[in-house]
């Protein structure tokens, strides 16, 4: 039997979004204005249609929702992201950094991360042990 593929539960996401909207006492028009997501996209979501990636991103940022929490496949839903992508995202979100600073820090982190992850450290230890035996 083939495994069933999980999906994004747009209805549950929209329900959560609606609860947040109500808690903020906003109309859908105001949500549209604040998120820069078109009113027609919000209407389509209310009809069960999936938003595009940009709209989902803007709505999630506005509402503080994590779209991964609305994926029905348990295998993916609770998976923890790797730490390097998390660090990169934090750098990109830092309003005190310039784009050039972000790029430089990302390059630095990538090199350091590659150098200090367990496989790299184990390889370095193996090389040291081998060299001392020779």
PDB file of C-alpha atoms in Angstrom:
ATOM      1  CA  UNK A   1       0.000   0.000   0.000  1.00  0.00           C
ATOM      2  CA  UNK A   2       1.434   3.381  -1.004  1.00  0.00           C
ATOM      3  CA  UNK A   3       1.945   5.975   1.690  1.00  0.00           C
ATOM      4  CA  UNK A   4      -0.474   8.862   1.554  1.00  0.00           C
ATOM      5  CA  UNK A   5       1.048  12.256   1.115  1.00  0.00           C
ATOM      6  CA  UNK A   6       0.320  14.896   3.711  1.00  0.00           C
ATOM      7  CA  UNK A   7      -0.993  18.279   2.759  1.00  0.00           C
ATOM      8  CA  UNK A   8      -1.351  21.825   4.004  1.00  0.00           C
ATOM      9  CA  UNK A   9      -4.649  22.138   5.872  1.00  0.00           C
ATOM     10  CA  UNK A  10      -5.723  25.480   4.440  1.00  0.00           C
ATOM     11  CA  UNK A  11      -9.081  25.379   6.211  1.00  0.00           C
ATOM     12  CA  UNK A  12      -7.494  25.029   9.659  1.00  0.00           C
ATOM     13  CA  UNK A  13      -4.949  27.733   8.819  1.00  0.00           C
ATOM     14  CA  UNK A  14      -7.698  30.096   7.664  1.00  0.00           C
ATOM     15  CA  UNK A  15      -9.703  29.380  10.827  1.00  0.00           C
ATOM     16  CA  UNK A  16      -6.681  30.296  12.977  1.00  0.00           C
ATOM     17  CA  UNK A  17      -6.112  33.409  10.876  1.00  0.00           C
ATOM     18  CA  UNK A  18      -9.755  34.377  11.314  1.00  0.00           C
ATOM     19  CA  UNK A  19      -9.504  33.970  15.102  1.00  0.00           C
ATOM     20  CA  UNK A  20      -6.468  36.252  15.159  1.00  0.00           C
ATOM     21  CA  UNK A  21      -8.289  38.765  12.961  1.00  0.00           C
ATOM     22  CA  UNK A  22     -11.270  38.746  15.326  1.00  0.00           C
ATOM     23  CA  UNK A  23      -9.019  39.099  18.387  1.00  0.00           C
ATOM     24  CA  UNK A  24      -7.476  42.188  16.795  1.00  0.00           C
ATOM     25  CA  UNK A  25     -10.987  43.420  15.892  1.00  0.00           C
ATOM     26  CA  UNK A  26     -10.014  43.916  12.257  1.00  0.00           C
ATOM     27  CA  UNK A  27     -11.985  43.541   9.063  1.00  0.00           C
ATOM     28  CA  UNK A  28     -10.580  41.380   6.273  1.00  0.00           C
ATOM     29  CA  UNK A  29      -9.993  44.634   4.378  1.00  0.00           C
ATOM     30  CA  UNK A  30      -7.720  45.846   7.201  1.00  0.00           C
ATOM     31  CA  UNK A  31      -5.904  42.490   7.193  1.00  0.00           C
ATOM     32  CA  UNK A  32      -5.400  42.919   3.464  1.00  0.00           C
ATOM     33  CA  UNK A  33      -4.063  46.445   3.968  1.00  0.00           C
ATOM     34  CA  UNK A  34      -1.705  45.429   6.767  1.00  0.00           C
ATOM     35  CA  UNK A  35      -0.343  42.304   5.069  1.00  0.00           C
ATOM     36  CA  UNK A  36      -0.368  43.521   1.452  1.00  0.00           C
ATOM     37  CA  UNK A  37      -2.246  40.306   0.577  1.00  0.00           C
ATOM     38  CA  UNK A  38      -5.074  40.989  -1.849  1.00  0.00           C
ATOM     39  CA  UNK A  39      -8.642  40.817  -0.602  1.00  0.00           C
ATOM     40  CA  UNK A  40      -9.412  38.340  -3.383  1.00  0.00           C
ATOM     41  CA  UNK A  41      -6.700  35.990  -2.080  1.00  0.00           C
ATOM     42  CA  UNK A  42      -8.217  36.165   1.396  1.00  0.00           C
ATOM     43  CA  UNK A  43     -11.666  35.454  -0.057  1.00  0.00           C
ATOM     44  CA  UNK A  44     -10.321  32.468  -2.011  1.00  0.00           C
ATOM     45  CA  UNK A  45      -8.665  31.146   1.142  1.00  0.00           C
ATOM     46  CA  UNK A  46     -12.035  31.383   2.879  1.00  0.00           C
ATOM     47  CA  UNK A  47     -13.363  29.153   0.096  1.00  0.00           C
ATOM     48  CA  UNK A  48     -10.671  26.540   0.748  1.00  0.00           C
ATOM     49  CA  UNK A  49      -8.208  27.583  -1.956  1.00  0.00           C
ATOM     50  CA  UNK A  50      -4.503  27.595  -1.176  1.00  0.00           C
ATOM     51  CA  UNK A  51      -2.645  30.916  -1.106  1.00  0.00           C
ATOM     52  CA  UNK A  52       0.532  31.501  -3.090  1.00  0.00           C
ATOM     53  CA  UNK A  53       3.843  31.316  -1.216  1.00  0.00           C
ATOM     54  CA  UNK A  54       4.241  35.091  -0.871  1.00  0.00           C
ATOM     55  CA  UNK A  55       0.738  35.505   0.563  1.00  0.00           C
ATOM     56  CA  UNK A  56       1.216  32.607   2.970  1.00  0.00           C
ATOM     57  CA  UNK A  57       4.518  34.109   4.112  1.00  0.00           C
ATOM     58  CA  UNK A  58       3.076  37.585   4.684  1.00  0.00           C
ATOM     59  CA  UNK A  59       0.006  36.272   6.507  1.00  0.00           C
ATOM     60  CA  UNK A  60       2.116  33.980   8.680  1.00  0.00           C
ATOM     61  CA  UNK A  61       4.468  36.800   9.641  1.00  0.00           C
ATOM     62  CA  UNK A  62       1.539  39.096  10.431  1.00  0.00           C
ATOM     63  CA  UNK A  63      -0.331  36.492  12.493  1.00  0.00           C
ATOM     64  CA  UNK A  64       2.658  34.769  14.071  1.00  0.00           C
ATOM     65  CA  UNK A  65       1.523  31.445  12.640  1.00  0.00           C
ATOM     66  CA  UNK A  66       3.851  28.662  11.535  1.00  0.00           C
ATOM     67  CA  UNK A  67       2.496  27.060   8.334  1.00  0.00           C
ATOM     68  CA  UNK A  68       4.325  23.832   9.227  1.00  0.00           C
ATOM     69  CA  UNK A  69       1.883  23.421  12.106  1.00  0.00           C
ATOM     70  CA  UNK A  70      -0.876  22.991   9.509  1.00  0.00           C
ATOM     71  CA  UNK A  71       0.748  20.152   7.567  1.00  0.00           C
ATOM     72  CA  UNK A  72      -1.162  16.930   8.081  1.00  0.00           C
ATOM     73  CA  UNK A  73       1.814  14.577   7.661  1.00  0.00           C
ATOM     74  CA  UNK A  74       3.236  13.918  11.147  1.00  0.00           C
ATOM     75  CA  UNK A  75       6.608  12.877   9.689  1.00  0.00           C
ATOM     76  CA  UNK A  76       7.244  16.427   8.504  1.00  0.00           C
ATOM     77  CA  UNK A  77       5.141  18.388  10.941  1.00  0.00           C
ATOM     78  CA  UNK A  78       7.318  18.064  14.019  1.00  0.00           C
ATOM     79  CA  UNK A  79      10.692  17.886  12.349  1.00  0.00           C
ATOM     80  CA  UNK A  80      13.142  20.364  13.808  1.00  0.00           C
ATOM     81  CA  UNK A  81      14.914  22.554  11.287  1.00  0.00           C
ATOM     82  CA  UNK A  82      18.669  22.349  11.067  1.00  0.00           C
ATOM     83  CA  UNK A  83      20.448  25.036  13.045  1.00  0.00           C
ATOM     84  CA  UNK A  84      22.317  26.633  10.109  1.00  0.00           C
ATOM     85  CA  UNK A  85      19.135  27.621   8.225  1.00  0.00           C
ATOM     86  CA  UNK A  86      17.700  28.958  11.491  1.00  0.00           C
ATOM     87  CA  UNK A  87      20.781  31.119  12.026  1.00  0.00           C
ATOM     88  CA  UNK A  88      20.603  32.375   8.438  1.00  0.00           C
ATOM     89  CA  UNK A  89      16.946  33.312   8.885  1.00  0.00           C
ATOM     90  CA  UNK A  90      17.749  35.214  12.083  1.00  0.00           C
ATOM     91  CA  UNK A  91      20.456  37.180  10.289  1.00  0.00           C
ATOM     92  CA  UNK A  92      18.110  38.066   7.417  1.00  0.00           C
ATOM     93  CA  UNK A  93      15.473  39.224   9.910  1.00  0.00           C
ATOM     94  CA  UNK A  94      17.840  41.487  11.868  1.00  0.00           C
ATOM     95  CA  UNK A  95      16.907  45.085  11.012  1.00  0.00           C
ATOM     96  CA  UNK A  96      20.246  46.395  12.289  1.00  0.00           C
ATOM     97  CA  UNK A  97      22.270  44.582   9.603  1.00  0.00           C
ATOM     98  CA  UNK A  98      22.858  45.834   6.078  1.00  0.00           C
ATOM     99  CA  UNK A  99      22.444  43.416   3.148  1.00  0.00           C
ATOM    100  CA  UNK A 100      26.250  43.338   2.729  1.00  0.00           C
ATOM    101  CA  UNK A 101      26.715  42.585   6.435  1.00  0.00           C
ATOM    102  CA  UNK A 102      24.162  39.794   6.248  1.00  0.00           C
ATOM    103  CA  UNK A 103      25.911  38.256   3.252  1.00  0.00           C
ATOM    104  CA  UNK A 104      29.334  38.443   4.939  1.00  0.00           C
ATOM    105  CA  UNK A 105      28.032  36.921   8.176  1.00  0.00           C
ATOM    106  CA  UNK A 106      26.258  34.146   6.272  1.00  0.00           C
ATOM    107  CA  UNK A 107      29.467  33.244   4.442  1.00  0.00           C
ATOM    108  CA  UNK A 108      31.383  33.252   7.730  1.00  0.00           C
ATOM    109  CA  UNK A 109      28.776  31.065   9.433  1.00  0.00           C
ATOM    110  CA  UNK A 110      28.703  28.579   6.553  1.00  0.00           C
ATOM    111  CA  UNK A 111      32.480  28.120   6.653  1.00  0.00           C
ATOM    112  CA  UNK A 112      32.577  27.850  10.448  1.00  0.00           C
ATOM    113  CA  UNK A 113      29.590  25.511  10.562  1.00  0.00           C
ATOM    114  CA  UNK A 114      31.110  23.215   7.955  1.00  0.00           C
ATOM    115  CA  UNK A 115      34.401  23.201   9.852  1.00  0.00           C
ATOM    116  CA  UNK A 116      32.946  22.507  13.295  1.00  0.00           C
ATOM    117  CA  UNK A 117      30.121  20.050  12.633  1.00  0.00           C
ATOM    118  CA  UNK A 118      30.646  16.537  13.987  1.00  0.00           C
ATOM    119  CA  UNK A 119      31.644  14.852  10.699  1.00  0.00           C
ATOM    120  CA  UNK A 120      34.281  17.541  10.053  1.00  0.00           C
ATOM    121  CA  UNK A 121      35.647  17.244  13.589  1.00  0.00           C
ATOM    122  CA  UNK A 122      35.736  13.441  13.369  1.00  0.00           C
ATOM    123  CA  UNK A 123      37.620  13.656  10.052  1.00  0.00           C
ATOM    124  CA  UNK A 124      40.126  16.089  11.579  1.00  0.00           C
ATOM    125  CA  UNK A 125      40.647  13.798  14.587  1.00  0.00           C
ATOM    126  CA  UNK A 126      41.181  10.815  12.279  1.00  0.00           C
ATOM    127  CA  UNK A 127      43.810  12.766  10.320  1.00  0.00           C
ATOM    128  CA  UNK A 128      45.596  13.773  13.552  1.00  0.00           C
ATOM    129  CA  UNK A 129      45.573  10.196  14.882  1.00  0.00           C
ATOM    130  CA  UNK A 130      46.857   8.827  11.597  1.00  0.00           C
ATOM    131  CA  UNK A 131      49.613  11.452  11.395  1.00  0.00           C
ATOM    132  CA  UNK A 132      50.868  10.674  14.915  1.00  0.00           C
ATOM    133  CA  UNK A 133      51.112   6.955  14.096  1.00  0.00           C
ATOM    134  CA  UNK A 134      53.317   7.572  11.057  1.00  0.00           C
TER     135      UNK A 134
END
